[in-house]
């Protein structure tokens, strides 16, 4: 099923690039007629908070940019922009617009949110998209993300099948809803196949700091974790796992090269799905300045192939759940769900709303970690 899923998504991406699909069907609530564009008068700029060779989050985004180039679209990008300093992002956006003549801007880190809103007001004739928030306006600003928590649930199942100590380490970036819902989905997936699992979460408060992230990963391994995962742009947790000989799961991008003996799989993004559709919408003269949150059925998010490091029977257990997710027949955040202290948060049979999942601020039972 994983191989079939990857082949299916690859065909979708190829069709998008070759046939220039219309915008996502899920974005039909508001449409705005704008001046039609073509490949000669559109240039797309990207603001990255890391390197396009990080083998993680930023490189996944850049694969989407390369899909635009394959369509004949001009692009530009700026790397290593500090997303904790709004002035750095302001400067990067101004450079893309004023010097590099971009008229569509994608800011790809949550930390760029304030600058993106500010620059959208300063440049009303430029179209802006911000990744991993839900912001929008009525003119030129939209936002986008993928329901990567669905892939996290599947990855959690894989992790739960491979732990012997029942302790899984999770090196997480920041205590924000994006990370929290991913941790919760991963934990629920692990518990679905191994109810004794405990997921030990430690925060790095970084998106990209390989030395610190590796240090935290090693501490978790030393504390008894025999399977590791992460939510950062680097592969530092994978490197640490390979050194210690414990299983690991990546994030955002297929990165088995950094842990060839211990890598199992990873929740991944296929950003070409979104970028090509969004730009096609602009060229068609129709633009949706709103929030898009694509699920696994769109192939915007998925699960990397299972490596030969996975134990026999892994695919037979995980793939049926993937099929349910692909067919919108299963929602990981369905009750009963309890928080860390044992308080019932979601009644049995109740499905959390889109809004509650998006703004999640509590840990499910089975997570060992603090929310700050």
XYZ file of N, CA and C in Angstrom, residues 3-17 270 273 299:
54
model
N 3.896 1.576 -1.194
C 4.453 1.723 -2.541
C 3.356 2.180 -3.502
N 2.156 1.590 -3.397
C 1.042 2.002 -4.245
C 0.691 3.462 -4.012
N 0.719 3.870 -2.729
C 0.409 5.260 -2.385
C 1.419 6.202 -3.031
N 2.716 5.855 -2.945
C 3.746 6.721 -3.524
C 3.621 6.775 -5.038
N 3.316 5.633 -5.667
C 3.140 5.626 -7.116
C 1.928 6.460 -7.514
N 0.858 6.320 -6.735
C -0.362 7.083 -7.006
C -0.089 8.586 -6.923
N 0.610 8.993 -5.855
C 0.913 10.412 -5.684
C 1.867 10.908 -6.758
N 2.810 10.074 -7.162
C 3.737 10.474 -8.221
C 2.987 10.733 -9.518
N 2.000 9.897 -9.792
C 1.205 10.111 -11.005
C 0.410 11.404 -10.916
N -0.100 11.688 -9.730
C -0.852 12.934 -9.549
C 0.039 14.141 -9.793
N 1.241 14.121 -9.219
C 2.166 15.247 -9.399
C 2.507 15.422 -10.869
N 2.751 14.316 -11.572
C 3.089 14.396 -12.986
C 1.936 14.990 -13.786
N 0.732 14.577 -13.475
C -0.432 15.117 -14.179
C -0.581 16.611 -13.925
N -0.338 17.011 -12.674
C -0.425 18.440 -12.341
C 0.559 19.245 -13.171
N 1.773 18.759 -13.241
C 2.805 19.507 -13.955
C 2.501 19.577 -15.450
N 4.395 16.563 0.077
C 4.566 16.648 -1.372
C 4.093 18.043 -1.814
N 2.182 19.409 -5.058
C 0.719 19.325 -5.170
C 0.091 20.704 -4.976
N -2.744 13.768 -1.389
C -1.313 13.444 -1.566
C -0.400 14.613 -1.212
